[in-house]
Tab-separated table of C-alpha atoms in Angstrom:
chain	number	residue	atom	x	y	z
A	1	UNK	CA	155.358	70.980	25.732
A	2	UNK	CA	152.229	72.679	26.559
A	3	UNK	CA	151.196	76.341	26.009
A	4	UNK	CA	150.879	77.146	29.697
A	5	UNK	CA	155.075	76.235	29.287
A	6	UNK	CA	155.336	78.776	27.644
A	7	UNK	CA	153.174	81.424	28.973
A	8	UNK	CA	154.639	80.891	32.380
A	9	UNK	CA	158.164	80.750	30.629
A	10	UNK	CA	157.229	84.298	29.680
A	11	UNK	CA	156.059	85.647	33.280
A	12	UNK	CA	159.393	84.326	34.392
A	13	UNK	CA	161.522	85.526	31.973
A	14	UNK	CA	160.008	89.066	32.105
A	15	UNK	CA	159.585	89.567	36.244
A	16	UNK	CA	163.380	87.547	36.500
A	17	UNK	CA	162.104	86.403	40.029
A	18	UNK	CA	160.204	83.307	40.331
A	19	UNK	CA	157.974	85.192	43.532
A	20	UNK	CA	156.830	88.208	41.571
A	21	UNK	CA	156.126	85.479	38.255
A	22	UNK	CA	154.209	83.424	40.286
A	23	UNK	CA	152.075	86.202	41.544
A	24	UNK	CA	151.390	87.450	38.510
A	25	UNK	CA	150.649	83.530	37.213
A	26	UNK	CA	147.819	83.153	40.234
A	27	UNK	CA	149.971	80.230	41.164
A	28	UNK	CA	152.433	78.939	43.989
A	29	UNK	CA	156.176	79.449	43.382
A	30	UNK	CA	157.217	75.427	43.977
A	31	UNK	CA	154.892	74.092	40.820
A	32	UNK	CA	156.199	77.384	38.657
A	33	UNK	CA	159.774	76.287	39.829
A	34	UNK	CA	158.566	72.887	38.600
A	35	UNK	CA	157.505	73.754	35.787
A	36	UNK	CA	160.485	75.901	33.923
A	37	UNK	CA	162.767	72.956	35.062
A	38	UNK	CA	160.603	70.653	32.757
A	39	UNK	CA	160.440	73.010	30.605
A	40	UNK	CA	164.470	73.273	30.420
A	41	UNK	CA	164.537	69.505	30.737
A	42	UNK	CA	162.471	68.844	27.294
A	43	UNK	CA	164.154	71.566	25.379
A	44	UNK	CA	167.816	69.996	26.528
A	45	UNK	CA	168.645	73.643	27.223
A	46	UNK	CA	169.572	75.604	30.402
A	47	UNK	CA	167.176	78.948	29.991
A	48	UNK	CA	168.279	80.982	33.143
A	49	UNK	CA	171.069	81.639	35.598
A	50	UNK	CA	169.874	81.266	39.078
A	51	UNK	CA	171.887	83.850	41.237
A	52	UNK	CA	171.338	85.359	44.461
A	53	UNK	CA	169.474	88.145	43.241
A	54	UNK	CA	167.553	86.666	40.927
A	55	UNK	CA	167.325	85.205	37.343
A	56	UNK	CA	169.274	85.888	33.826
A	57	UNK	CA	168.443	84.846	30.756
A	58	UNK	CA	170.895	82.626	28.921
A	59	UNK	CA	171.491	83.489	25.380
A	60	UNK	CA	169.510	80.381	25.070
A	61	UNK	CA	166.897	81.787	26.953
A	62	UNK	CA	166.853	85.193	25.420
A	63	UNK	CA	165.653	83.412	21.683
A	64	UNK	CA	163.334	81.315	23.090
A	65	UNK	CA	161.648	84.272	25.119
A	66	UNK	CA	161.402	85.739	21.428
A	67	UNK	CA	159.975	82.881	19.883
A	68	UNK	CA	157.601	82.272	23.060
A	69	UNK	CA	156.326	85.857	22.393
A	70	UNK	CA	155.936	85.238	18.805
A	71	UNK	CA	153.826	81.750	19.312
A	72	UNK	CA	151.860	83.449	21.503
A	73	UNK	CA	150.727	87.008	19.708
A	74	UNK	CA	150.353	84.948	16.674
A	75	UNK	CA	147.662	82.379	18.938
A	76	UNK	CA	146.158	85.321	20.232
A	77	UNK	CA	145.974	87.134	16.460
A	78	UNK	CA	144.442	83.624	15.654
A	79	UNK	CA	141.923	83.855	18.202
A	80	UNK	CA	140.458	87.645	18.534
A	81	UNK	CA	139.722	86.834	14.543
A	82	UNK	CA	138.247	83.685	15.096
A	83	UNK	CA	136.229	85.521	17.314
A	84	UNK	CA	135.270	88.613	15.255
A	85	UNK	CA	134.417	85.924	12.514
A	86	UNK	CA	132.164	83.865	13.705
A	87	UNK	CA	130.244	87.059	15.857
A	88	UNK	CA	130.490	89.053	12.644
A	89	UNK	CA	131.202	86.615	9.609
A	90	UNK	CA	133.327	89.382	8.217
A	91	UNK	CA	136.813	89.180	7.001
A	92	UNK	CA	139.090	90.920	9.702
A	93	UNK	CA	142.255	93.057	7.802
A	94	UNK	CA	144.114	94.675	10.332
A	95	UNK	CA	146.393	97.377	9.377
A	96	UNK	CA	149.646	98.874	11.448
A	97	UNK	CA	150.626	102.220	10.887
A	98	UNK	CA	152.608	104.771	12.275
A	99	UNK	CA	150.725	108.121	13.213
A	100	UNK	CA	152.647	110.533	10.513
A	101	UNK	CA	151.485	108.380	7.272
A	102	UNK	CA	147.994	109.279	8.356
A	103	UNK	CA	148.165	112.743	7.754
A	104	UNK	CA	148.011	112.184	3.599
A	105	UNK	CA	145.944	109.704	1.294
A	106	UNK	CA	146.385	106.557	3.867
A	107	UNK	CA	142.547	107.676	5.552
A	108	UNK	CA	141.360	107.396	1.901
A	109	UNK	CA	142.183	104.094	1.668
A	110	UNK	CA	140.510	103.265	5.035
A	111	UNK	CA	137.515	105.144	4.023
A	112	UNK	CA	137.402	102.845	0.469
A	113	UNK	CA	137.928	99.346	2.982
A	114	UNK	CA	135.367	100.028	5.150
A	115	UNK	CA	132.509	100.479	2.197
A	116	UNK	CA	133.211	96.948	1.964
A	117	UNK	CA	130.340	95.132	4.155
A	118	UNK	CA	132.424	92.032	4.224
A	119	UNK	CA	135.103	93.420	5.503
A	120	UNK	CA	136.189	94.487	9.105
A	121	UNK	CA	139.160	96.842	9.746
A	122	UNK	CA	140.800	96.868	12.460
A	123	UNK	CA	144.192	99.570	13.043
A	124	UNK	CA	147.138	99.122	15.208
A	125	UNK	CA	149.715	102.240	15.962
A	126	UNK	CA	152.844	100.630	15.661
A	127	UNK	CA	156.433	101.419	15.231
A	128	UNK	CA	157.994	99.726	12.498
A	129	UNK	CA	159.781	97.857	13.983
A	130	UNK	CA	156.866	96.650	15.955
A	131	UNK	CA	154.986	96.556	12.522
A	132	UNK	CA	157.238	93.546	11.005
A	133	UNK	CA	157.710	91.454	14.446
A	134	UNK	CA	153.423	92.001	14.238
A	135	UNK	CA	153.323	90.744	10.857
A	136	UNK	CA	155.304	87.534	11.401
A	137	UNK	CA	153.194	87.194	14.247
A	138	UNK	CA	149.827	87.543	12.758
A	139	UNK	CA	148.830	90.281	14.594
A	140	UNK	CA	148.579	92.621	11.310
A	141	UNK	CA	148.414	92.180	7.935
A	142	UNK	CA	149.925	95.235	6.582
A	143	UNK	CA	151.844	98.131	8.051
A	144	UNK	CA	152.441	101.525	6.573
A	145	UNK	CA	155.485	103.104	7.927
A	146	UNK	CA	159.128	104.709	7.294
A	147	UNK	CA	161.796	103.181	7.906
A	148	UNK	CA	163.566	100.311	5.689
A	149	UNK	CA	163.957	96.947	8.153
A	150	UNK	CA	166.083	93.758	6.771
A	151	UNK	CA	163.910	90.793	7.197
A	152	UNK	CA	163.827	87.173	5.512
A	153	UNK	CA	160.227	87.106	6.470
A	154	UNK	CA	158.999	90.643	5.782
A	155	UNK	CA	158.710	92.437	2.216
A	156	UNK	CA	158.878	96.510	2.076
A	157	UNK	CA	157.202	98.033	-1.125
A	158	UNK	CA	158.270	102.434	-1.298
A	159	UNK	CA	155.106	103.820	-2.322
A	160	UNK	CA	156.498	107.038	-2.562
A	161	UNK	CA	159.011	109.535	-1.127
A	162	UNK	CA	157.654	112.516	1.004
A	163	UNK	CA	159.074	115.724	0.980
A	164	UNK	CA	160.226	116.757	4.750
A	165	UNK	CA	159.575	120.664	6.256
A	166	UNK	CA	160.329	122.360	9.265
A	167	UNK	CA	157.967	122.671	11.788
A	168	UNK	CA	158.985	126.395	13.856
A	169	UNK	CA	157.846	128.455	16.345
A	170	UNK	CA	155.399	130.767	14.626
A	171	UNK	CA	157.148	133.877	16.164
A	172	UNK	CA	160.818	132.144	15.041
A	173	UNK	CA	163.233	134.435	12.910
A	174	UNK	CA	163.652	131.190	10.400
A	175	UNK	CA	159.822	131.272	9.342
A	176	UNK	CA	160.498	134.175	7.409
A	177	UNK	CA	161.781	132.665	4.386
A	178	UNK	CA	163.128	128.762	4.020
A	179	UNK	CA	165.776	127.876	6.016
A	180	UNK	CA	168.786	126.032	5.083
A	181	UNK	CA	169.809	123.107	7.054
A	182	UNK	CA	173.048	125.135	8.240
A	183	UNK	CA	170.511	127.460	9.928
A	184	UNK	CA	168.298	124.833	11.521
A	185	UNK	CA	171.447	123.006	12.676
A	186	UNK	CA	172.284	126.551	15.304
A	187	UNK	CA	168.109	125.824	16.374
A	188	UNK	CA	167.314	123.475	19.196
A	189	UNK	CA	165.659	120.140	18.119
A	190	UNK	CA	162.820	118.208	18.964
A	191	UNK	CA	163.085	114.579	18.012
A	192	UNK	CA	160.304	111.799	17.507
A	193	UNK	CA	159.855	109.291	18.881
A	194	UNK	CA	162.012	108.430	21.541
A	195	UNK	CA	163.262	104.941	21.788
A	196	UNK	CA	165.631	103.160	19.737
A	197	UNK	CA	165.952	102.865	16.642
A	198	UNK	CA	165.840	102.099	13.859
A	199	UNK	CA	162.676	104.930	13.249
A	200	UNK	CA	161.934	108.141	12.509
A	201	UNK	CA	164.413	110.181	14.464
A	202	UNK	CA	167.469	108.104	13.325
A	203	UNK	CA	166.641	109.379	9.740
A	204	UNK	CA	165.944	112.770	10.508
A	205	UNK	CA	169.169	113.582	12.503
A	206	UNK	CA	171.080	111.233	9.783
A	207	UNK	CA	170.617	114.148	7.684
A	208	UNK	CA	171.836	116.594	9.149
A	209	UNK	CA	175.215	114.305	10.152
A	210	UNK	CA	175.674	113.061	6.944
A	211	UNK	CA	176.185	116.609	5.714
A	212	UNK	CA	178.491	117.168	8.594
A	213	UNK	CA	176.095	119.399	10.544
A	214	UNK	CA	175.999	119.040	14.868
A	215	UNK	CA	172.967	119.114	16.094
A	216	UNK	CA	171.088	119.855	19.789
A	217	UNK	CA	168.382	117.315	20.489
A	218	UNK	CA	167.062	119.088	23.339
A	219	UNK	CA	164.186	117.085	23.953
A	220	UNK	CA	162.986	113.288	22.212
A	221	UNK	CA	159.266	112.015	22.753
A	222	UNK	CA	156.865	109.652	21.779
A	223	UNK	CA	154.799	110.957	19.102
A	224	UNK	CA	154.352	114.016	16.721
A	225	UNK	CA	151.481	115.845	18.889
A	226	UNK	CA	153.922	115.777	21.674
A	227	UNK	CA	156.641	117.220	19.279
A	228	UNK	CA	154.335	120.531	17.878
A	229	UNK	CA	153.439	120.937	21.221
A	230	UNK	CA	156.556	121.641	22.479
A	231	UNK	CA	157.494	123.439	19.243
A	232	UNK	CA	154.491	125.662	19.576
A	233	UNK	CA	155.754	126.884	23.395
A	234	UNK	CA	159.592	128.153	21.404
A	235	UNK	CA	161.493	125.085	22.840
A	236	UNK	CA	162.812	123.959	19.167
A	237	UNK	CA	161.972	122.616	15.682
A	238	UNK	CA	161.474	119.696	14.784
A	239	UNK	CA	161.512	118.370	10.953
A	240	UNK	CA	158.389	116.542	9.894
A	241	UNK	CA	156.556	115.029	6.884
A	242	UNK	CA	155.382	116.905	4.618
A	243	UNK	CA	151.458	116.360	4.709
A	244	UNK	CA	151.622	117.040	8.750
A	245	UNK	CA	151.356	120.619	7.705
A	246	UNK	CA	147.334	119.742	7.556
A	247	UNK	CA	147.279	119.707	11.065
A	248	UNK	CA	147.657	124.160	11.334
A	249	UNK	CA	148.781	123.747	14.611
A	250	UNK	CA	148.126	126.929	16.545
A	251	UNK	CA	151.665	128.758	17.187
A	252	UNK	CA	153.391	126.336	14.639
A	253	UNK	CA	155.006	127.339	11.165
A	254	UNK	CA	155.696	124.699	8.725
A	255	UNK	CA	158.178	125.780	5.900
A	256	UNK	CA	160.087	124.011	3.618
A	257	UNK	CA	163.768	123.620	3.981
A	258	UNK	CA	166.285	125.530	1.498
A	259	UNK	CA	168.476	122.782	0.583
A	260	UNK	CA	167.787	120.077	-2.253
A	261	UNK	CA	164.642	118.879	-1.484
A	262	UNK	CA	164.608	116.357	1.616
A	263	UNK	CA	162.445	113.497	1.417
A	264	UNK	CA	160.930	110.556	3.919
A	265	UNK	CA	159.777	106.947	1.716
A	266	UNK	CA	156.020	106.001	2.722
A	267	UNK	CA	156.490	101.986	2.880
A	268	UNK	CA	154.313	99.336	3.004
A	269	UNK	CA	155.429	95.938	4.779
A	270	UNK	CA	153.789	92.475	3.843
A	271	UNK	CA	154.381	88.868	4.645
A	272	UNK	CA	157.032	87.720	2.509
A	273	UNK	CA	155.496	85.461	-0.071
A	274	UNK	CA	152.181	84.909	0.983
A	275	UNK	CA	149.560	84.807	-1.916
A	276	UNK	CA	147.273	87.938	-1.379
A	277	UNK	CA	143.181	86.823	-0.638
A	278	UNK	CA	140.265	89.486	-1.836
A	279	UNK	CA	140.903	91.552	1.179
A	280	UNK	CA	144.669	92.356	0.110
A	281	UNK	CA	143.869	92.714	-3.411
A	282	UNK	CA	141.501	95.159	-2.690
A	283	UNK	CA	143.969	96.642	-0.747
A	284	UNK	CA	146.700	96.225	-4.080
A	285	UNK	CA	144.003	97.917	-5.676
A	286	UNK	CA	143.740	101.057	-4.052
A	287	UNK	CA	146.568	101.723	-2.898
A	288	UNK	CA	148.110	101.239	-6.794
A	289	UNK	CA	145.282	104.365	-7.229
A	290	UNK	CA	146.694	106.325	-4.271
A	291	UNK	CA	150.209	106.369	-5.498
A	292	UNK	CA	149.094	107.251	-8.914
A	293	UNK	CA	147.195	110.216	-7.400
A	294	UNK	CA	150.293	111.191	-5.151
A	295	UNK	CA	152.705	111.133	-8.361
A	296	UNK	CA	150.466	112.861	-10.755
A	297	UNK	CA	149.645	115.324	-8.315
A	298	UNK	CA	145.639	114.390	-8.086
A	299	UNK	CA	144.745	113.968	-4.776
A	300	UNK	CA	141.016	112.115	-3.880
């Protein structure tokens, strides 16, 4: 097996016509035919349904795409810093975050990396989700995120919890004093992001169900600018982090919530077992400083 199996194992599997694959491969559609039959041959496994229409994946087929992907990011990962190595002979730590962590002490900890001359940082926006299939791929080294994700491969270390507030219309009745959840529950809500889960919105609206309260999502997007935005023009609230409230968006209120205090974990994923080299325990190092400073109160 060759890695040009796989790659056009991947065009075919993702366009589920062998025309548009080949297309998109630069190549003719008999050799591409040839090809995924050889391909299904080695592996002693039948990857797709033909049908009239097109192609489905087999269940086996459906793995293999996964692991295809997988071999792939984690060649490319192996490549771009190969790459920035050899042009910059610096050590490349790539970090995945999601956007609302970098609203607190996370930029600190950039700022502190990049001092280091041997070092070169490079940041991915990434779900979290996204964050551990990246990490077992090579693609990052570390993600920041919120959500807890089950995986043999990953590790998830709580920094710390995060208190949550609203975030209201400025002219809103609520902003007046802090509303319970009862109250925000009659309010329409703006979720983030959209997608499944599991992610941010899953845990926001989880509390609110788990204490039996209905709720109207009237509108879920991709990211937190999106959501004040559409806060700010009286559409809904939406309930956020608490160190978003840096952001004084114009014709958005942030105010805490009533009830006993509501909290969000800041997490940090790693590969599961893998000894830490200079970069990482530089990393260890300051971010063991940051969570001090977040407990104690002192902020850098």
């Amino acid at each position: 097996m060759e890695l040009r199996h796989l790659r056009y194992f991947i065009a075919v599997a993702e366009e589920l016509n062998l025309t548009r694959a080949a297309e998109r491969l630069y190549i003719a559609q008999p050799p591409l035919t040839r090809q995924i039959k050889q391909l299904e041959e080695e592996l002693g496994v039948q990857l797709f349904i033909r049908k009239a229409r097109g192609l489905e994946l087999t269940q086996g087929g459906l793995y293999f795409l996964q692991q295809a992907r997988t071999i792939m990011e984690r060649l490319e990962a192996s490549i771009e810093g190969t790459r920035q190595i050899a042009q910059l002979r610096k050590t490349v730590l790539a970090i995945g975050f999601v956007p609302s962590v970098f609203y607190g002490q996370l930029p600190f900890m950039v700022r502190r990396l990049r001092r280091n001359k041997n070092l070169e940082i490079v940041l991915h926006e990434l779900k979290t989700q996204q964050q551990v299939e990246a990490l077992k791929s090579g693609k990052i080294d570390i993600g920041f995120g919120r959500v807890r994700i089950d995986d043999p491969d990953v590790e998830q270390e709580v920094l710390f919890n995060e208190p949550l507030i609203a975030a209201l219309p400025a002219s809103h009745p609520l902003t007046r004093q802090a509303p319970t959840m009862a109250a925000l529950a009659e309010v329409p809500m703006v979720t983030f992001p959209a997608g499944s889960g599991p992610n941010f919105a899953d845990i926001a609206q989880g509390l609110f169900h788990r204490r039996g309260l209905k709720l109207q999502v009237i509108q879920q997007v991709n990211d937190l600018q999106t959501a004040l935005s559409l806060v700010a023009s009286d559409m809904g609230f939406a309930l956020v982090p608490e160190q978003v409230h840096k952001l004084q968006r114009e014709g958005v209120e942030f105010v805490p919530v009533a009830d006993e205090q509501l909290s969000i974990p800041v997490i940090a994923s790693r590969r599961r077992g893998e000894n830490p080299n200079a970069a990482m325990r530089l990393v260890n190092t300051i971010l063991a400083e940051l969570v001090e400073n977040r407990l104690s109160g002192r902020y850098p």
